[in-house]
C-alpha positions as a LaTeX table, in Angstrom:
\begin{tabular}{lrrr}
\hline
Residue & $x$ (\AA) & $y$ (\AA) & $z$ (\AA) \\
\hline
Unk1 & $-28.69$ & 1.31 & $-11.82$ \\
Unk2 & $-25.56$ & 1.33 & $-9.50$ \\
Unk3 & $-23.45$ & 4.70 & $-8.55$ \\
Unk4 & $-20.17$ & 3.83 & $-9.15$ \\
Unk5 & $-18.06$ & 5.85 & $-6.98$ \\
Unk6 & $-14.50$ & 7.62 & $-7.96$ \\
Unk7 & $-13.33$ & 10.15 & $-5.45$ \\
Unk8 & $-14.71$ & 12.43 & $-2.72$ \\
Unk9 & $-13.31$ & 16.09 & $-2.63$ \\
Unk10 & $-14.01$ & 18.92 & $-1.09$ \\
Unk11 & $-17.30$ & 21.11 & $-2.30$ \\
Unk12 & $-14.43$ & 24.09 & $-3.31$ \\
Unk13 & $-12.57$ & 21.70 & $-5.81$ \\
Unk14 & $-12.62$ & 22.19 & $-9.09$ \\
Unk15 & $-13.60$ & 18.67 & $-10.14$ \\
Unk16 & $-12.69$ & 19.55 & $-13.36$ \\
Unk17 & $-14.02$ & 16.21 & $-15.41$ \\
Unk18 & $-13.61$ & 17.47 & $-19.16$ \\
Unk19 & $-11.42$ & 14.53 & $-21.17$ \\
Unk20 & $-11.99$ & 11.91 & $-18.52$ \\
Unk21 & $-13.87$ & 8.90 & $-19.40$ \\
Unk22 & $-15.53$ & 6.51 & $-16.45$ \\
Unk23 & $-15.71$ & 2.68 & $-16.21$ \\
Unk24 & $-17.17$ & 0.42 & $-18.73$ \\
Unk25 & $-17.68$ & $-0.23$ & $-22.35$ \\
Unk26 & $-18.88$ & 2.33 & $-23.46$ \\
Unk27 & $-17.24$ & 4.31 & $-20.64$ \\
Unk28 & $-19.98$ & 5.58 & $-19.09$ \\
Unk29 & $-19.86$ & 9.81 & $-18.26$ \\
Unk30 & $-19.04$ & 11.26 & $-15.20$ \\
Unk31 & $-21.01$ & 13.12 & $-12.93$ \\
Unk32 & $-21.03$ & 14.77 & $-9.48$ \\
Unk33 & $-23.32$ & 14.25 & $-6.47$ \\
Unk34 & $-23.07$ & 17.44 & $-4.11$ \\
Unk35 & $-23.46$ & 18.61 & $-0.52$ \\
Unk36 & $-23.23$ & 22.20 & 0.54 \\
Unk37 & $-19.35$ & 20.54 & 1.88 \\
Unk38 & $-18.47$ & 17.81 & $-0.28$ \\
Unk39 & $-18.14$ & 16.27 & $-3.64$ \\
Unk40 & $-18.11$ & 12.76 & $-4.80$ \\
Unk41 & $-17.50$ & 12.14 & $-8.40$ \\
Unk42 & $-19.58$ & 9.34 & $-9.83$ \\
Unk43 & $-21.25$ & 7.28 & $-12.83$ \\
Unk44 & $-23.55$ & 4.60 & $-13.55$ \\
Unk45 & $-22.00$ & 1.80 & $-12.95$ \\
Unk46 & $-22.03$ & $-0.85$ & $-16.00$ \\
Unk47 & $-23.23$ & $-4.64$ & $-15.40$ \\
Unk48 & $-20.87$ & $-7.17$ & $-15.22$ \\
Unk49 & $-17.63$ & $-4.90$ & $-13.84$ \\
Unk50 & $-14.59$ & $-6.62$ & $-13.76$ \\
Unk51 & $-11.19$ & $-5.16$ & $-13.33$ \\
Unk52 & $-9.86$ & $-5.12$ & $-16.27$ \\
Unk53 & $-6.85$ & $-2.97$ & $-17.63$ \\
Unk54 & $-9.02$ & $-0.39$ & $-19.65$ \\
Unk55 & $-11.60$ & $-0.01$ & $-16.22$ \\
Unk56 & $-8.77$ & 0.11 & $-13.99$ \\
Unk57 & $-7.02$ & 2.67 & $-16.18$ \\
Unk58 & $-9.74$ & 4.83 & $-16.22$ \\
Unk59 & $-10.10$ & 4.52 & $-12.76$ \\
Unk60 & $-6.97$ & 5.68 & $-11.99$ \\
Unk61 & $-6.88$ & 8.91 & $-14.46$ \\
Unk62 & $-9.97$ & 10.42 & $-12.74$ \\
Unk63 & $-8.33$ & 10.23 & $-9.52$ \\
Unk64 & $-4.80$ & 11.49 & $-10.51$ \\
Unk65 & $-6.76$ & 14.27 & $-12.51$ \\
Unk66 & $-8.42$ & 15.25 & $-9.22$ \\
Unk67 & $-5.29$ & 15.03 & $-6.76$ \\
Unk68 & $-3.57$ & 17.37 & $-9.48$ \\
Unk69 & $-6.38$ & 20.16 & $-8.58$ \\
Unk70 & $-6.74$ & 19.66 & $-4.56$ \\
Unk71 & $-7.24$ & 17.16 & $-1.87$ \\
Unk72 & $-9.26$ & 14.05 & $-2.89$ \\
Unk73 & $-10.10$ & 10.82 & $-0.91$ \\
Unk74 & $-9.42$ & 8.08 & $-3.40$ \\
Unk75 & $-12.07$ & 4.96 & $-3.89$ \\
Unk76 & $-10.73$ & 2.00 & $-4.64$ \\
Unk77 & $-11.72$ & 0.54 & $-7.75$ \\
Unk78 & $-15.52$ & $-1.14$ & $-8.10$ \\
Unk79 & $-16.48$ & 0.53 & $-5.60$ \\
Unk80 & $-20.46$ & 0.76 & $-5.45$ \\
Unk81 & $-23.71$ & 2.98 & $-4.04$ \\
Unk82 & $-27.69$ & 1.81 & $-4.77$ \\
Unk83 & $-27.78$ & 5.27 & $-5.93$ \\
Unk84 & $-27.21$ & 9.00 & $-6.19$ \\
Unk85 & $-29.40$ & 9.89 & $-3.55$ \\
Unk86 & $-27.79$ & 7.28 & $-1.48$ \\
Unk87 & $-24.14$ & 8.31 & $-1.87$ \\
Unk88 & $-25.50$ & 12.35 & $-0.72$ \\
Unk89 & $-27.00$ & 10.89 & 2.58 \\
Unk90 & $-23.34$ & 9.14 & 3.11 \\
Unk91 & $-22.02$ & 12.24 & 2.40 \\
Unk92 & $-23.83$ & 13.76 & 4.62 \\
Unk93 & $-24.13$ & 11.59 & 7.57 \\
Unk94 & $-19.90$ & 11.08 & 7.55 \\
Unk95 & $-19.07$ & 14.99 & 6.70 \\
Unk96 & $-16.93$ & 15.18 & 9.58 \\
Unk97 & $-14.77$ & 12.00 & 8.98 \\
Unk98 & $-14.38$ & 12.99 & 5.22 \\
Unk99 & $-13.22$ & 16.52 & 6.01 \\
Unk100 & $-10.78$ & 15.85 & 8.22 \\
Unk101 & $-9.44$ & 12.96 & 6.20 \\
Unk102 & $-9.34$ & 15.48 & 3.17 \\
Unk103 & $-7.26$ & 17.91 & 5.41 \\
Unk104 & $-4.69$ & 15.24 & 6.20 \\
Unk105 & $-4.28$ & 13.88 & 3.08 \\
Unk106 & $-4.52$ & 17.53 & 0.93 \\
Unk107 & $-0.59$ & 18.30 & $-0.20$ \\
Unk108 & 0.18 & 14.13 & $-0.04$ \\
Unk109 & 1.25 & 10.87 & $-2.23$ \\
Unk110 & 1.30 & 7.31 & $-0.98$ \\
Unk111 & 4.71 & 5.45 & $-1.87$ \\
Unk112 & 4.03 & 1.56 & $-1.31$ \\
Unk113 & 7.65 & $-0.18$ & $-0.78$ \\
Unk114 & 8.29 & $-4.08$ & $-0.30$ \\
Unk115 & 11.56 & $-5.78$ & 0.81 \\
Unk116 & 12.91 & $-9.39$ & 1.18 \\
Unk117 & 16.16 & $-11.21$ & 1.67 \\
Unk118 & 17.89 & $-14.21$ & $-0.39$ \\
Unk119 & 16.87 & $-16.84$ & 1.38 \\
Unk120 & 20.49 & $-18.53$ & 1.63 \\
Unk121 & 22.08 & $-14.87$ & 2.94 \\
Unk122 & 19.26 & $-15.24$ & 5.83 \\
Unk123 & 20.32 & $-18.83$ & 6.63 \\
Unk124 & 23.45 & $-18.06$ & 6.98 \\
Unk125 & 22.90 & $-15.00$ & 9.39 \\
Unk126 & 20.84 & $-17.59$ & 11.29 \\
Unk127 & 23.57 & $-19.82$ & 11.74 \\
Unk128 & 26.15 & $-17.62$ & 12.37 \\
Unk129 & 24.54 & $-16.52$ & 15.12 \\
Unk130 & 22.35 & $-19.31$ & 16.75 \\
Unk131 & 24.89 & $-22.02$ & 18.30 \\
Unk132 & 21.71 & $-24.43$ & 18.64 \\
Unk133 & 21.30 & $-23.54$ & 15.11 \\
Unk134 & 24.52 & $-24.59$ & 13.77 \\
Unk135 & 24.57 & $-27.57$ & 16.03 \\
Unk136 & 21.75 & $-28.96$ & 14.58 \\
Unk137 & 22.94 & $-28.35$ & 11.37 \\
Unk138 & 25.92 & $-30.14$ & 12.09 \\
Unk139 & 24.47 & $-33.07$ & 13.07 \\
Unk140 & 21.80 & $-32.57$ & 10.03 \\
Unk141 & 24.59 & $-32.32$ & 7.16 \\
Unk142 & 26.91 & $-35.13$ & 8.58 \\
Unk143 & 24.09 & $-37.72$ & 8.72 \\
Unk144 & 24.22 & $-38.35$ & 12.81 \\
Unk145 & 20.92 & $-36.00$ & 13.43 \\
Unk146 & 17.82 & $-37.91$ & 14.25 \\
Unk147 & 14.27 & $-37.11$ & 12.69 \\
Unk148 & 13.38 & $-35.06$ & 15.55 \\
Unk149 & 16.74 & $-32.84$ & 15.01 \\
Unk150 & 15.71 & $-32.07$ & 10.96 \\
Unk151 & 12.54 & $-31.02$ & 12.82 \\
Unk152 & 13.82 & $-29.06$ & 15.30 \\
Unk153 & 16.38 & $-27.35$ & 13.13 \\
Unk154 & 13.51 & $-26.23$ & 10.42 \\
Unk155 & 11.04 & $-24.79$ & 13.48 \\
Unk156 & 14.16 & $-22.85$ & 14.70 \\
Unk157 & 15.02 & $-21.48$ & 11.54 \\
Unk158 & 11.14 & $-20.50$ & 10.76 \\
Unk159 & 10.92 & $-18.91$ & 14.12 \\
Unk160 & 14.10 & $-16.52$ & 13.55 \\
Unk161 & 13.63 & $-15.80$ & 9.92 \\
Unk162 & 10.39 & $-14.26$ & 11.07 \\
Unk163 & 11.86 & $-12.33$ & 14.21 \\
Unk164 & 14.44 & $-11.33$ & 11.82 \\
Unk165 & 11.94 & $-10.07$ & 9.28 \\
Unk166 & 9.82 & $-8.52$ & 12.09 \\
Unk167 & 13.23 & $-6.79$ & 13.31 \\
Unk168 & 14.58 & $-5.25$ & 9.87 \\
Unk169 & 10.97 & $-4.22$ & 8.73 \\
Unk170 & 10.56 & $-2.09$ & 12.56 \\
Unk171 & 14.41 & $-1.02$ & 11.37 \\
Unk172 & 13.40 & 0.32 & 8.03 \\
Unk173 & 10.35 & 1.49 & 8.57 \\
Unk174 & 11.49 & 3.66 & 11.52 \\
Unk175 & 14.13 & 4.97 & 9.22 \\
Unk176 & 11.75 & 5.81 & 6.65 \\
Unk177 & 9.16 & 7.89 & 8.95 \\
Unk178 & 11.41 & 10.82 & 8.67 \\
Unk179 & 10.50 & 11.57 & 5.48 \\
Unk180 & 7.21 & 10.47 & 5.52 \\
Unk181 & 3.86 & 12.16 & 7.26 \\
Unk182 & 2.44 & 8.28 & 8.30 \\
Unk183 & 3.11 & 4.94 & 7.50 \\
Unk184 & 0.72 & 1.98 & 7.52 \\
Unk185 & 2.32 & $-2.14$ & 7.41 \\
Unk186 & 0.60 & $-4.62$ & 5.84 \\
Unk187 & 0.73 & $-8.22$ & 6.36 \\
Unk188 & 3.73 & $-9.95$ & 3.91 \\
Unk189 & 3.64 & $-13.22$ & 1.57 \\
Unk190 & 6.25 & $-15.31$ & $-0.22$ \\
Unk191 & 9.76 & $-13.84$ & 0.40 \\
Unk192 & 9.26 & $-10.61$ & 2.12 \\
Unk193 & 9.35 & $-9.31$ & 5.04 \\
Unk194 & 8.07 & $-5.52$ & 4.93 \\
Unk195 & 4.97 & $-4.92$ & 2.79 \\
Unk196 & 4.63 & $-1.32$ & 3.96 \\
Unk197 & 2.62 & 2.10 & 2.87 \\
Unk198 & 4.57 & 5.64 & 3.34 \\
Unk199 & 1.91 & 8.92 & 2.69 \\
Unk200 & 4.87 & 11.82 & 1.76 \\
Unk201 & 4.48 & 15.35 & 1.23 \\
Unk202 & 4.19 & 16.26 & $-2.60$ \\
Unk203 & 6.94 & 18.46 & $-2.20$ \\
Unk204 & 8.93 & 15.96 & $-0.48$ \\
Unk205 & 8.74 & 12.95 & $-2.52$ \\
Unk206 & 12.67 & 12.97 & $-4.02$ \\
Unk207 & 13.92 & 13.50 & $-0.71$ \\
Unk208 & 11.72 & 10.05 & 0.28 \\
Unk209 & 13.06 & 8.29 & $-2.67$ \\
Unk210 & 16.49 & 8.92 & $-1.80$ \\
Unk211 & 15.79 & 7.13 & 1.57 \\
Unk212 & 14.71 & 4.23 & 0.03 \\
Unk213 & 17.81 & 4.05 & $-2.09$ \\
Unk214 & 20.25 & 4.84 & 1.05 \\
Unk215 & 18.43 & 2.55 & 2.79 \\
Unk216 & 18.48 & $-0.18$ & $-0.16$ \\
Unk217 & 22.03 & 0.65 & $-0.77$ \\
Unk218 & 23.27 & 0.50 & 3.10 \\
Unk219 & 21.68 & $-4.08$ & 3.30 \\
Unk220 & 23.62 & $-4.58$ & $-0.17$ \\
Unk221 & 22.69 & $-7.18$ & $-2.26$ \\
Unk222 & 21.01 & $-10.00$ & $-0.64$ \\
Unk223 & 18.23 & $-7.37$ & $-0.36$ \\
Unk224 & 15.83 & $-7.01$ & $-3.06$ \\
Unk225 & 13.53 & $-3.53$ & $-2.41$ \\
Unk226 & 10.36 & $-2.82$ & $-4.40$ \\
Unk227 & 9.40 & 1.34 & $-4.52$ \\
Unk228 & 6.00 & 1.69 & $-6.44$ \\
Unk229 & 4.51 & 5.38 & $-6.69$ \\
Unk230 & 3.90 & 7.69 & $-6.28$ \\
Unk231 & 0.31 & 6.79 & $-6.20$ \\
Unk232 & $-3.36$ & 8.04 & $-4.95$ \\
Unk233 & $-3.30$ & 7.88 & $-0.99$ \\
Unk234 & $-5.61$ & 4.32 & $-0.94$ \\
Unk235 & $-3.81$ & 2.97 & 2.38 \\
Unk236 & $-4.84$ & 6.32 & 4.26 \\
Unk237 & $-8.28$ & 6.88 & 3.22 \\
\hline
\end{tabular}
């Protein structure tokens, strides 16, 4: 059977497991495969895994558990070895990597924030400051533009709705880094235009907060912002 694979800590962690219940139905227990340096905490991993709310769940309490006691690099869930034995010689073979990762994440949350823009406030900035822009507009909303000017109007837009985006996410994310150790951007979707991950200091996760707020507060309300933690460090493992 599969090792299914939680969390990697160091070998001086507690890994205190008592309460916790793994993935599956029944959840299946959780066990430990050890180095002389590292941990990685582990079960058999049940046929048929899918992520549903109970596995997820479970998933997640095993890793918060461990971040409460000490520095732990976070799976993400259905995460898979062929077997214990494998998992050690992984352990092994990438001590290094995992032991410096554990130092830089040790003390640290991971804050994931996204951020878009009404759609009609973003037009208008476009126009008000694009004189092709408006011009085509013009001749768009009065009936005298051609085809090739409804065209050329909608490529415009597209092309400076993304530099904008590409702009105010640089702009916000710089702000951010302040109060943040690292920060890693994603690609967006649909209506946003920052899809970003901040990894703060435990001890400095209001004072992060607050800049999201200030930040939030200072666009105004054609600016919707999404703050979701804080949250095991996946984006910096």
């Amino acid at each position: 059977m599969s090792t299914y694979v939680y969390a990697i800590t160091d070998a001086t962690h507690p890994v205190r497991l008592d309460g916790l219940r793994g993935v599956g139905d029944p959840p299946s227990p959780l066990r430990t495969v050890r180095t002389d340096t590292l941990t990685a905490v582990v079960s058999d991993a049940p046929p048929g895994l899918r992520a549903k709310r109970r596995d997820v769940m479970a998933h997640q309490n095993v890793l918060e558990s461990l971040m409460a006691d000490g520095a732990t690099l976070p799976m993400r869930f259905g995460l898979l070895g062929p077997d214990d034995e494998r998992v050690a010689d992984v352990l092994d073979r990438e001590e290094a990597a995992y032991r410096q990762r554990l130092a830089e994440l040790d003390g640290h949350v991971e804050y994931h924030l996204k951020a878009g823009r009404d759609e009609g406030d973003m037009l208008r900035a476009v126009l008000a400051d694009s004189e092709q822009a408006r011009e085509l507009n013009e001749r768009t909303r009065d009936g005298s533009g051609t085809h090739e000017d409804r065209v050329a109007l909608g490529e415009l837009v597209s092309r400076e709705v993304v530099a904008r985006g590409e702009r105010e996410a640089e702009e916000i994310v710089t702000r951010l880094d302040g109060s943040a150790t690292r920060s890693s951007v994603s690609g967006v979707g649909g209506n946003h235009f920052l899809n970003a991950s901040f990894l703060v200091p435990a001890e400095r996760t209001a004072e992060f907060v607050q800049a999201v707020q200030a930040e939030a507060d200072r666009r105004g309300d054609a600016y919707d912002f999404t703050l979701t933690g804080p949250l095991p460090p996946y984006s910096f493992v």
